[in-house]
């Protein structure tokens, strides 16, 4: 098997290892690093369950090779909380019921992180557009959007 | 996924030599990889060698010069183009197209060079760039050449790139004073990220009229194309709703739409007619009923 040496930081932890060239980034995170918060859904770039932040920007980890993240900084859902205190988006999804089965939630939250970083006061329509790469098969979109608007408010008030 | 070698050249010449060296193998260039990796996962492509372009600095950056126009490095991502100040200022139609490509995740990963080389007609950039009279600069160890986009796109998923060439940058000439562009599309559902129809029109206002019209259709035809008969017709017309409707009829008549599971040819033809009419009304700044 042909391998490729990569060095990357995943949620604050440095990794240096040889990965098979054909290893998908989503498989690398889940199967090699055992970070199973990132979900595999459609694995064809449609559902967004595998969304992660790459150098702070949301991407789909099923559309990338692990070999492509050499020298890059990744944040997965596991990297959002600080110790025992959850990220405001995580708190907000719980409080506003922004999930039903929960499978799409990590991807929804990573996409929302990217949105709120660039636009701390999004409108409903801007939230919807930011989530256009994420599907919820439970169709719980209304509360997902509410969760994000609520988190934005909390973050702006410094809570 | 089948095992392959992952190569990382640092210059266009080195990439070109690698392409030539592995000519007899299945070798592919990877930019962002969003489309390529899908085809590999579906085993439509089984490369033995993957050449990543990510370390070639020459392929990066977006720059503008009032004489030379816009230069978009091949590795520019759709999000880079959408956010670029010079693009937003001098080519608002291009920024507005780029911010609609696929979805946020793909815009943060997919590149303009990859998009054009893949030759997939059902995407946004080709028709828009064609209306803007864009060219591509191709490089290899043999040198460089510039091709108008119209000659670069040869057919359905087919381009004029040679086996040892790399797309270096896209160039867009400056827009004339008074020029305006409209890019519109039709999606079958809001969740479908590939346009079923796209129409781009760029024209220059001369008094009350619009001249130097370039009108293109994408996504519905095997490759994006200019509609010259409709362009010529528009050169002679005052900007009215009736002229927009007549031009849209010419557009619908002059295309050979593709038929597939996403839409048959006649459906696409009708939707091209609708989107073309609306785009022209938007350009003319009139309602479809004809009032200003």
CSV table of C-alpha atoms in Angstrom, one decimal:
chain,number,residue,atom,x,y,z
A,1,UNK,CA,0.0,0.0,0.0
A,2,UNK,CA,1.3,3.4,-0.9
A,3,UNK,CA,1.4,5.8,2.0
A,4,UNK,CA,1.9,9.5,2.3
A,5,UNK,CA,3.4,11.3,5.3
A,6,UNK,CA,1.2,14.0,6.8
A,7,UNK,CA,1.6,16.4,9.7
A,8,UNK,CA,-1.6,18.2,10.9
A,9,UNK,CA,-3.3,19.5,13.9
A,10,UNK,CA,-6.7,18.1,14.8
A,11,UNK,CA,-8.7,20.0,17.4
A,12,UNK,CA,-5.5,21.2,19.0
A,13,UNK,CA,-3.6,17.9,18.9
A,14,UNK,CA,-0.6,17.5,16.6
A,15,UNK,CA,-0.4,14.3,14.5
A,16,UNK,CA,2.4,13.1,12.3
A,17,UNK,CA,1.8,9.9,10.5
A,18,UNK,CA,1.8,7.9,7.3
A,19,UNK,CA,-1.6,7.5,5.8
A,20,UNK,CA,-2.6,5.3,2.8
A,21,UNK,CA,-2.9,7.7,-0.2
A,22,UNK,CA,-6.5,6.6,-0.8
A,23,UNK,CA,-7.6,7.3,2.7
A,24,UNK,CA,-10.5,9.7,2.8
A,25,UNK,CA,-10.3,12.5,5.4
A,26,UNK,CA,-13.5,11.4,7.0
A,27,UNK,CA,-12.2,7.8,7.4
A,28,UNK,CA,-8.9,9.2,8.7
A,29,UNK,CA,-10.7,11.2,11.4
A,30,UNK,CA,-13.0,8.4,12.4
A,31,UNK,CA,-11.1,5.2,11.9
A,32,UNK,CA,-7.5,6.3,12.5
A,33,UNK,CA,-7.9,9.1,15.1
A,34,UNK,CA,-11.1,7.6,16.6
A,35,UNK,CA,-12.9,10.9,16.4
A,36,UNK,CA,-16.3,9.6,15.7
A,37,UNK,CA,-18.2,12.8,16.2
A,38,UNK,CA,-17.7,13.5,12.5
A,39,UNK,CA,-20.3,11.4,10.7
A,40,UNK,CA,-20.3,9.6,7.4
A,41,UNK,CA,-23.6,10.1,5.7
A,42,UNK,CA,-24.0,10.0,2.0
A,43,UNK,CA,-20.2,10.0,1.3
A,44,UNK,CA,-20.9,11.8,-1.9
A,45,UNK,CA,-20.6,15.4,-0.9
A,46,UNK,CA,-24.4,15.9,-0.6
A,47,UNK,CA,-25.5,15.6,3.1
A,48,UNK,CA,-22.8,17.5,5.0
A,49,UNK,CA,-22.8,15.2,8.0
A,50,UNK,CA,-19.0,15.0,7.7
A,51,UNK,CA,-18.4,18.8,7.8
A,52,UNK,CA,-15.3,19.9,9.6
A,53,UNK,CA,-13.4,23.1,9.8
A,54,UNK,CA,-10.2,23.2,7.8
A,55,UNK,CA,-8.1,26.3,8.7
A,56,UNK,CA,-11.3,27.7,10.2
A,57,UNK,CA,-13.4,27.1,7.1
A,58,UNK,CA,-16.1,24.5,6.7
A,59,UNK,CA,-15.5,21.7,4.2
A,60,UNK,CA,-16.8,18.2,3.6
A,61,UNK,CA,-14.3,15.6,4.8
A,62,UNK,CA,-15.8,12.9,2.5
A,63,UNK,CA,-14.6,15.0,-0.5
A,64,UNK,CA,-11.0,15.2,0.6
A,65,UNK,CA,-8.1,12.9,1.0
A,66,UNK,CA,-6.2,12.7,4.3
A,67,UNK,CA,-3.1,13.4,2.1
A,68,UNK,CA,-4.5,16.9,1.3
A,69,UNK,CA,-4.4,18.1,4.9
A,70,UNK,CA,-0.6,18.0,5.4
A,71,UNK,CA,0.3,21.2,7.2
A,72,UNK,CA,-3.3,22.2,7.9
A,73,UNK,CA,-5.3,22.8,11.0
A,74,UNK,CA,-8.6,20.8,11.5
A,75,UNK,CA,-11.3,21.3,14.0
A,76,UNK,CA,-13.9,18.6,14.5
A,77,UNK,CA,-17.0,18.7,16.7
A,78,UNK,CA,-14.8,17.2,19.5
A,79,UNK,CA,-12.7,20.4,19.4
A,80,UNK,CA,-15.4,22.9,20.1
A,81,UNK,CA,-16.0,22.5,23.9
A,82,UNK,CA,-13.5,24.0,26.3
A,83,UNK,CA,-13.0,21.4,29.0
A,84,UNK,CA,-16.5,20.8,30.4
A,85,UNK,CA,-18.0,23.9,29.0
A,86,UNK,CA,-19.8,23.4,25.7
A,87,UNK,CA,-19.6,25.8,22.8
A,88,UNK,CA,-22.6,28.2,22.7
A,89,UNK,CA,-23.8,26.4,19.5
A,90,UNK,CA,-23.8,23.1,21.3
A,91,UNK,CA,-25.7,24.6,24.3
A,92,UNK,CA,-28.1,26.3,22.0
A,93,UNK,CA,-28.9,23.1,19.9
A,94,UNK,CA,-29.7,21.4,23.2
A,95,UNK,CA,-31.8,24.2,24.6
A,96,UNK,CA,-33.7,24.9,21.4
A,97,UNK,CA,-34.2,21.3,20.4
A,98,UNK,CA,-32.1,21.7,17.3
A,99,UNK,CA,-31.9,18.0,16.8
A,100,UNK,CA,-34.1,14.9,16.5
A,101,UNK,CA,-32.0,11.8,15.7
A,102,UNK,CA,-28.8,13.9,16.0
A,103,UNK,CA,-26.9,12.4,13.1
A,104,UNK,CA,-26.6,15.6,11.1
A,105,UNK,CA,-25.9,17.7,14.2
A,106,UNK,CA,-22.1,17.8,14.2
A,107,UNK,CA,-22.1,18.8,10.5
A,108,UNK,CA,-24.8,21.5,11.2
A,109,UNK,CA,-22.8,22.9,14.1
A,110,UNK,CA,-19.5,23.0,12.1
A,111,UNK,CA,-21.2,24.8,9.2
A,112,UNK,CA,-22.8,27.2,11.8
A,113,UNK,CA,-19.4,27.9,13.3
A,114,UNK,CA,-18.1,29.1,10.0
A,115,UNK,CA,-21.2,31.2,9.5
A,116,UNK,CA,-21.1,33.0,12.9
A,117,UNK,CA,-17.4,33.6,12.6
A,118,UNK,CA,-18.0,35.6,9.3
A,119,UNK,CA,-21.5,36.9,10.2
A,120,UNK,CA,-22.2,37.2,13.9
A,121,UNK,CA,-25.7,38.5,13.3
A,122,UNK,CA,-27.2,36.4,10.5
A,123,UNK,CA,-30.8,36.7,9.2
A,124,UNK,CA,-32.9,33.6,8.9
A,125,UNK,CA,-32.2,33.6,5.2
A,126,UNK,CA,-28.5,33.8,5.7
A,127,UNK,CA,-28.6,30.9,8.1
A,128,UNK,CA,-30.6,28.9,5.6
A,129,UNK,CA,-28.1,29.7,2.9
A,130,UNK,CA,-25.2,28.8,5.2
A,131,UNK,CA,-26.8,25.4,5.8
A,132,UNK,CA,-27.5,24.7,2.1
A,133,UNK,CA,-24.8,22.0,2.2
A,134,UNK,CA,-26.3,20.2,5.2
A,135,UNK,CA,-29.3,17.9,5.1
A,136,UNK,CA,-31.5,16.8,8.1
A,137,UNK,CA,-33.5,13.7,7.2
A,138,UNK,CA,-35.7,14.3,10.3
A,139,UNK,CA,-36.5,17.6,8.6
A,140,UNK,CA,-36.0,19.5,11.8
A,141,UNK,CA,-34.8,22.6,10.1
A,142,UNK,CA,-37.0,25.2,11.9
A,143,UNK,CA,-35.4,24.4,15.2
A,144,UNK,CA,-32.0,24.1,13.8
A,145,UNK,CA,-32.3,27.7,12.4
A,146,UNK,CA,-33.7,28.8,15.8
A,147,UNK,CA,-30.7,27.2,17.6
A,148,UNK,CA,-28.2,29.1,15.5
A,149,UNK,CA,-30.0,32.4,15.8
A,150,UNK,CA,-30.2,31.9,19.6
A,151,UNK,CA,-26.5,31.0,19.8
A,152,UNK,CA,-25.6,34.1,17.8
A,153,UNK,CA,-27.5,36.2,20.3
A,154,UNK,CA,-25.8,34.5,23.2
A,155,UNK,CA,-22.3,34.9,21.7
A,156,UNK,CA,-23.0,38.5,21.0
A,157,UNK,CA,-23.9,39.1,24.6
A,158,UNK,CA,-20.7,37.5,25.7
A,159,UNK,CA,-22.5,34.6,27.5
B,1,UNK,CA,-10.4,3.3,-3.4
B,2,UNK,CA,-7.6,1.8,-5.4
B,3,UNK,CA,-4.0,2.5,-4.3
B,4,UNK,CA,-2.2,5.3,-6.1
B,5,UNK,CA,0.9,7.4,-5.9
B,6,UNK,CA,0.5,10.9,-4.6
B,7,UNK,CA,2.8,13.4,-6.1
B,8,UNK,CA,3.4,17.1,-5.1
B,9,UNK,CA,5.2,19.1,-7.7
B,10,UNK,CA,6.2,22.7,-6.7
B,11,UNK,CA,6.2,24.2,-10.2
B,12,UNK,CA,4.1,24.0,-13.4
B,13,UNK,CA,7.1,22.6,-15.3
B,14,UNK,CA,7.6,19.9,-12.7
B,15,UNK,CA,3.9,19.0,-12.8
B,16,UNK,CA,4.1,18.9,-16.6
B,17,UNK,CA,7.1,16.6,-16.6
B,18,UNK,CA,5.3,14.3,-14.2
B,19,UNK,CA,2.3,14.2,-16.5
B,20,UNK,CA,4.5,13.4,-19.5
B,21,UNK,CA,6.5,10.8,-17.5
B,22,UNK,CA,3.3,8.9,-16.5
B,23,UNK,CA,1.5,9.4,-19.8
B,24,UNK,CA,1.0,5.7,-20.2
B,25,UNK,CA,-0.4,5.3,-16.7
B,26,UNK,CA,-3.7,6.7,-15.5
B,27,UNK,CA,-2.6,10.0,-14.2
B,28,UNK,CA,-4.8,12.8,-12.9
B,29,UNK,CA,-4.3,16.3,-11.6
B,30,UNK,CA,-5.9,17.3,-8.3
B,31,UNK,CA,-6.7,20.9,-7.4
B,32,UNK,CA,-9.4,21.0,-4.7
B,33,UNK,CA,-10.4,17.5,-5.5
B,34,UNK,CA,-14.2,17.8,-4.8
B,35,UNK,CA,-15.2,16.4,-8.2
B,36,UNK,CA,-12.2,14.2,-8.8
B,37,UNK,CA,-12.6,12.3,-5.5
B,38,UNK,CA,-16.2,11.6,-6.2
B,39,UNK,CA,-15.4,10.1,-9.5
B,40,UNK,CA,-12.6,8.0,-7.8
B,41,UNK,CA,-15.0,6.8,-5.1
B,42,UNK,CA,-17.5,5.8,-7.8
B,43,UNK,CA,-14.6,4.1,-9.6
B,44,UNK,CA,-15.3,6.1,-12.8
B,45,UNK,CA,-11.6,7.0,-12.6
B,46,UNK,CA,-8.9,4.7,-11.2
B,47,UNK,CA,-5.7,6.8,-11.3
B,48,UNK,CA,-2.4,5.1,-10.6
B,49,UNK,CA,-0.9,8.6,-10.0
B,50,UNK,CA,-2.5,11.6,-8.5
B,51,UNK,CA,-0.6,14.9,-9.0
B,52,UNK,CA,-1.6,17.5,-6.4
B,53,UNK,CA,-1.2,21.1,-7.6
B,54,UNK,CA,-1.6,22.5,-4.0
B,55,UNK,CA,2.1,23.4,-3.7
B,56,UNK,CA,2.4,25.4,-6.9
B,57,UNK,CA,2.3,29.0,-5.8
B,58,UNK,CA,2.1,30.2,-9.4
B,59,UNK,CA,-1.5,28.9,-9.5
B,60,UNK,CA,-2.7,31.1,-6.6
B,61,UNK,CA,-4.0,34.6,-6.2
B,62,UNK,CA,-6.4,36.9,-7.8
B,63,UNK,CA,-5.3,40.2,-9.3
B,64,UNK,CA,-6.7,43.1,-11.4
B,65,UNK,CA,-5.2,45.6,-13.7
B,66,UNK,CA,-7.4,48.2,-15.5
B,67,UNK,CA,-5.6,47.5,-18.8
B,68,UNK,CA,-5.1,43.7,-18.6
B,69,UNK,CA,-8.2,42.9,-16.6
B,70,UNK,CA,-8.6,40.1,-14.1
B,71,UNK,CA,-6.3,37.2,-13.4
B,72,UNK,CA,-7.7,34.3,-11.4
B,73,UNK,CA,-5.1,31.7,-10.4
B,74,UNK,CA,-6.3,28.2,-11.1
B,75,UNK,CA,-6.3,27.2,-7.4
B,76,UNK,CA,-8.6,30.1,-6.5
B,77,UNK,CA,-11.6,28.6,-4.7
B,78,UNK,CA,-15.1,29.6,-5.5
B,79,UNK,CA,-15.3,31.3,-2.1
B,80,UNK,CA,-12.1,33.2,-2.9
B,81,UNK,CA,-13.7,34.6,-6.0
B,82,UNK,CA,-17.0,35.4,-4.3
B,83,UNK,CA,-15.1,37.3,-1.5
B,84,UNK,CA,-12.5,39.0,-3.7
B,85,UNK,CA,-12.7,42.8,-3.5
B,86,UNK,CA,-11.5,43.3,-7.0
B,87,UNK,CA,-13.9,40.8,-8.4
B,88,UNK,CA,-16.8,42.3,-6.4
B,89,UNK,CA,-15.9,45.8,-7.6
B,90,UNK,CA,-15.1,45.2,-11.3
B,91,UNK,CA,-17.0,42.0,-12.1
B,92,UNK,CA,-20.0,41.9,-9.8
B,93,UNK,CA,-21.7,39.3,-12.0
B,94,UNK,CA,-18.8,36.9,-11.5
B,95,UNK,CA,-18.8,37.4,-7.7
B,96,UNK,CA,-22.6,36.8,-7.6
B,97,UNK,CA,-22.2,33.6,-9.6
B,98,UNK,CA,-19.3,32.3,-7.4
B,99,UNK,CA,-21.3,32.8,-4.2
B,100,UNK,CA,-24.0,30.5,-5.6
B,101,UNK,CA,-21.8,27.6,-6.7
B,102,UNK,CA,-22.8,24.3,-5.1
B,103,UNK,CA,-22.8,24.9,-1.3
B,104,UNK,CA,-20.5,26.6,1.3
B,105,UNK,CA,-18.4,23.5,1.9
B,106,UNK,CA,-17.7,23.0,-1.8
B,107,UNK,CA,-17.0,26.7,-2.4
B,108,UNK,CA,-14.4,26.5,0.4
B,109,UNK,CA,-12.6,23.6,-1.4
B,110,UNK,CA,-13.4,23.5,-5.1
B,111,UNK,CA,-11.3,25.6,-7.4
B,112,UNK,CA,-12.0,27.5,-10.6
B,113,UNK,CA,-9.2,25.6,-12.5
B,114,UNK,CA,-10.6,22.3,-11.4
B,115,UNK,CA,-14.1,23.2,-12.4
B,116,UNK,CA,-13.0,24.3,-15.9
B,117,UNK,CA,-10.7,21.3,-16.6
B,118,UNK,CA,-13.3,18.8,-15.4
B,119,UNK,CA,-15.7,20.1,-18.1
B,120,UNK,CA,-18.9,19.3,-16.3
B,121,UNK,CA,-21.6,21.4,-18.0
B,122,UNK,CA,-23.9,21.3,-15.1
B,123,UNK,CA,-22.0,23.8,-13.0
B,124,UNK,CA,-22.2,27.6,-12.8
B,125,UNK,CA,-18.7,29.0,-13.8
B,126,UNK,CA,-18.3,28.0,-17.4
B,127,UNK,CA,-21.4,29.8,-18.9
B,128,UNK,CA,-20.7,33.0,-16.8
B,129,UNK,CA,-17.0,33.1,-17.8
B,130,UNK,CA,-17.9,32.5,-21.4
B,131,UNK,CA,-20.2,35.5,-21.4
B,132,UNK,CA,-17.4,37.5,-19.9
B,133,UNK,CA,-15.1,36.5,-22.8
B,134,UNK,CA,-12.6,34.8,-20.5
B,135,UNK,CA,-9.5,33.0,-21.6
B,136,UNK,CA,-7.3,30.3,-19.9
B,137,UNK,CA,-3.6,30.2,-19.7
B,138,UNK,CA,-2.2,26.7,-20.1
B,139,UNK,CA,1.4,25.8,-19.2
B,140,UNK,CA,3.7,22.9,-19.7
B,141,UNK,CA,7.4,22.2,-19.8
B,142,UNK,CA,7.1,23.2,-23.5
B,143,UNK,CA,5.9,26.7,-22.7
B,144,UNK,CA,2.6,28.6,-22.3
B,145,UNK,CA,-0.4,29.4,-24.5
B,146,UNK,CA,-3.6,31.3,-24.0
B,147,UNK,CA,-6.8,29.9,-25.3
B,148,UNK,CA,-10.2,31.6,-25.4
B,149,UNK,CA,-12.6,29.7,-23.1
B,150,UNK,CA,-14.8,29.1,-26.2
B,151,UNK,CA,-11.9,27.0,-27.7
B,152,UNK,CA,-10.9,25.4,-24.4
B,153,UNK,CA,-14.3,23.8,-23.9
B,154,UNK,CA,-14.6,21.3,-26.6
B,155,UNK,CA,-17.5,19.1,-25.7
B,156,UNK,CA,-19.3,17.3,-22.9
B,157,UNK,CA,-16.6,16.7,-20.2
B,158,UNK,CA,-14.0,17.5,-22.8
B,159,UNK,CA,-11.4,20.3,-23.0
B,160,UNK,CA,-8.6,21.2,-25.4
B,161,UNK,CA,-5.9,20.7,-22.6
B,162,UNK,CA,-3.0,18.6,-23.8
B,163,UNK,CA,-1.9,15.6,-21.6
B,164,UNK,CA,1.1,17.4,-20.3
B,165,UNK,CA,-0.6,20.8,-19.6
B,166,UNK,CA,-1.7,22.5,-16.5
B,167,UNK,CA,-4.3,25.3,-16.3
B,168,UNK,CA,-2.4,28.2,-14.8
B,169,UNK,CA,-4.9,31.0,-14.7
B,170,UNK,CA,-8.2,32.4,-16.0
B,171,UNK,CA,-8.1,35.8,-17.5
B,172,UNK,CA,-11.1,38.1,-17.9
B,173,UNK,CA,-10.8,41.3,-20.0
B,174,UNK,CA,-11.9,44.5,-18.3
B,175,UNK,CA,-15.6,45.3,-18.5
B,176,UNK,CA,-16.3,48.3,-20.7
B,177,UNK,CA,-17.7,51.5,-19.2
B,178,UNK,CA,-21.5,51.0,-19.0
B,179,UNK,CA,-21.2,47.2,-19.2
B,180,UNK,CA,-23.4,45.0,-17.0
B,181,UNK,CA,-23.7,41.3,-16.5
B,182,UNK,CA,-26.5,39.1,-15.3
B,183,UNK,CA,-26.1,35.4,-14.3
B,184,UNK,CA,-29.3,33.5,-13.6
B,185,UNK,CA,-30.1,29.9,-13.2
B,186,UNK,CA,-32.8,27.4,-12.5
B,187,UNK,CA,-32.5,24.7,-9.9
B,188,UNK,CA,-35.0,21.9,-9.9
B,189,UNK,CA,-35.2,22.0,-6.2
B,190,UNK,CA,-33.5,24.3,-3.7
B,191,UNK,CA,-31.5,21.3,-2.4
B,192,UNK,CA,-30.1,20.5,-5.8
B,193,UNK,CA,-26.8,22.2,-6.1
B,194,UNK,CA,-26.3,21.8,-9.8
B,195,UNK,CA,-28.2,24.1,-12.1
B,196,UNK,CA,-30.6,22.6,-14.6
B,197,UNK,CA,-30.4,25.7,-16.7
B,198,UNK,CA,-28.0,28.7,-16.6
B,199,UNK,CA,-28.0,31.9,-18.6
B,200,UNK,CA,-25.4,34.6,-18.6
B,201,UNK,CA,-25.7,37.9,-20.4
B,202,UNK,CA,-23.2,40.7,-20.6
B,203,UNK,CA,-23.9,43.9,-22.5
B,204,UNK,CA,-23.0,47.6,-22.6
B,205,UNK,CA,-25.5,50.4,-22.3
B,206,UNK,CA,-25.5,52.9,-25.1
B,207,UNK,CA,-28.0,55.6,-24.4
B,208,UNK,CA,-31.3,53.8,-23.9
B,209,UNK,CA,-30.1,50.6,-25.7
B,210,UNK,CA,-27.9,47.7,-24.9
B,211,UNK,CA,-25.1,46.7,-27.3
B,212,UNK,CA,-22.1,44.4,-27.5
B,213,UNK,CA,-24.3,41.6,-26.2
B,214,UNK,CA,-22.8,38.3,-25.2
B,215,UNK,CA,-25.4,35.7,-24.2
B,216,UNK,CA,-24.6,32.2,-23.1
B,217,UNK,CA,-26.5,29.2,-22.0
B,218,UNK,CA,-25.0,26.5,-19.8
B,219,UNK,CA,-26.1,23.4,-17.8
B,220,UNK,CA,-28.8,22.5,-20.4
B,221,UNK,CA,-26.5,21.9,-23.3
B,222,UNK,CA,-23.5,19.4,-23.6
B,223,UNK,CA,-21.3,22.4,-23.1
B,224,UNK,CA,-21.9,26.1,-22.5
B,225,UNK,CA,-22.4,28.0,-25.7
B,226,UNK,CA,-22.9,31.5,-27.0
B,227,UNK,CA,-26.2,32.2,-28.8
B,228,UNK,CA,-25.0,34.4,-31.6
B,229,UNK,CA,-28.3,34.7,-33.5
B,230,UNK,CA,-30.0,36.0,-30.3
B,231,UNK,CA,-27.0,38.3,-29.6
B,232,UNK,CA,-27.3,39.8,-33.2
B,233,UNK,CA,-31.1,40.2,-32.7
B,234,UNK,CA,-30.6,42.1,-29.5
B,235,UNK,CA,-28.1,44.5,-31.1
B,236,UNK,CA,-30.9,45.8,-33.2
B,237,UNK,CA,-33.6,46.1,-30.6
B,238,UNK,CA,-34.8,48.6,-28.1
B,239,UNK,CA,-34.8,47.1,-24.5
B,240,UNK,CA,-38.5,46.1,-24.2
B,241,UNK,CA,-40.2,43.1,-22.7
B,242,UNK,CA,-41.3,42.1,-26.2
B,243,UNK,CA,-37.6,42.1,-27.4
B,244,UNK,CA,-36.6,40.0,-24.4
B,245,UNK,CA,-39.3,37.5,-25.1
B,246,UNK,CA,-38.4,37.3,-28.8
B,247,UNK,CA,-34.7,36.9,-28.0
B,248,UNK,CA,-35.6,34.1,-25.5
B,249,UNK,CA,-37.5,32.3,-28.2
B,250,UNK,CA,-34.5,32.5,-30.5
B,251,UNK,CA,-32.3,31.1,-27.7
B,252,UNK,CA,-34.7,28.2,-27.0
B,253,UNK,CA,-34.8,27.4,-30.7
B,254,UNK,CA,-31.1,27.4,-31.2
B,255,UNK,CA,-30.0,25.0,-28.4
B,256,UNK,CA,-29.8,21.2,-28.5
B,257,UNK,CA,-30.6,20.4,-24.9
B,258,UNK,CA,-29.4,17.3,-23.1
B,259,UNK,CA,-31.9,14.8,-21.8
B,260,UNK,CA,-31.1,13.0,-18.6
B,261,UNK,CA,-32.7,11.9,-15.3
B,262,UNK,CA,-32.7,15.5,-14.1
B,263,UNK,CA,-34.7,16.8,-16.9
B,264,UNK,CA,-35.6,15.9,-20.5
B,265,UNK,CA,-34.7,18.0,-23.5
B,266,UNK,CA,-38.1,19.7,-23.9
B,267,UNK,CA,-38.3,20.6,-20.2
B,268,UNK,CA,-34.9,22.1,-20.3
B,269,UNK,CA,-35.7,24.0,-23.5
B,270,UNK,CA,-38.7,25.6,-21.9
B,271,UNK,CA,-36.8,26.5,-18.8
B,272,UNK,CA,-34.0,28.0,-20.9
B,273,UNK,CA,-36.7,30.2,-22.6
B,274,UNK,CA,-38.0,31.4,-19.2
B,275,UNK,CA,-34.6,32.0,-17.6
B,276,UNK,CA,-33.3,33.8,-20.8
B,277,UNK,CA,-36.4,36.1,-20.8
B,278,UNK,CA,-36.1,36.9,-17.2
B,279,UNK,CA,-32.4,37.6,-17.4
B,280,UNK,CA,-32.9,40.0,-20.3
B,281,UNK,CA,-35.7,41.8,-18.4
B,282,UNK,CA,-33.3,42.0,-15.5
B,283,UNK,CA,-30.6,43.4,-17.7
B,284,UNK,CA,-33.0,45.9,-19.2
B,285,UNK,CA,-34.3,46.8,-15.7
B,286,UNK,CA,-37.9,46.2,-16.7
B,287,UNK,CA,-40.6,43.9,-15.5
B,288,UNK,CA,-41.7,41.0,-17.6
B,289,UNK,CA,-44.9,42.8,-18.3
B,290,UNK,CA,-42.9,45.6,-19.8
B,291,UNK,CA,-43.2,48.4,-17.3
B,292,UNK,CA,-39.9,50.0,-16.1
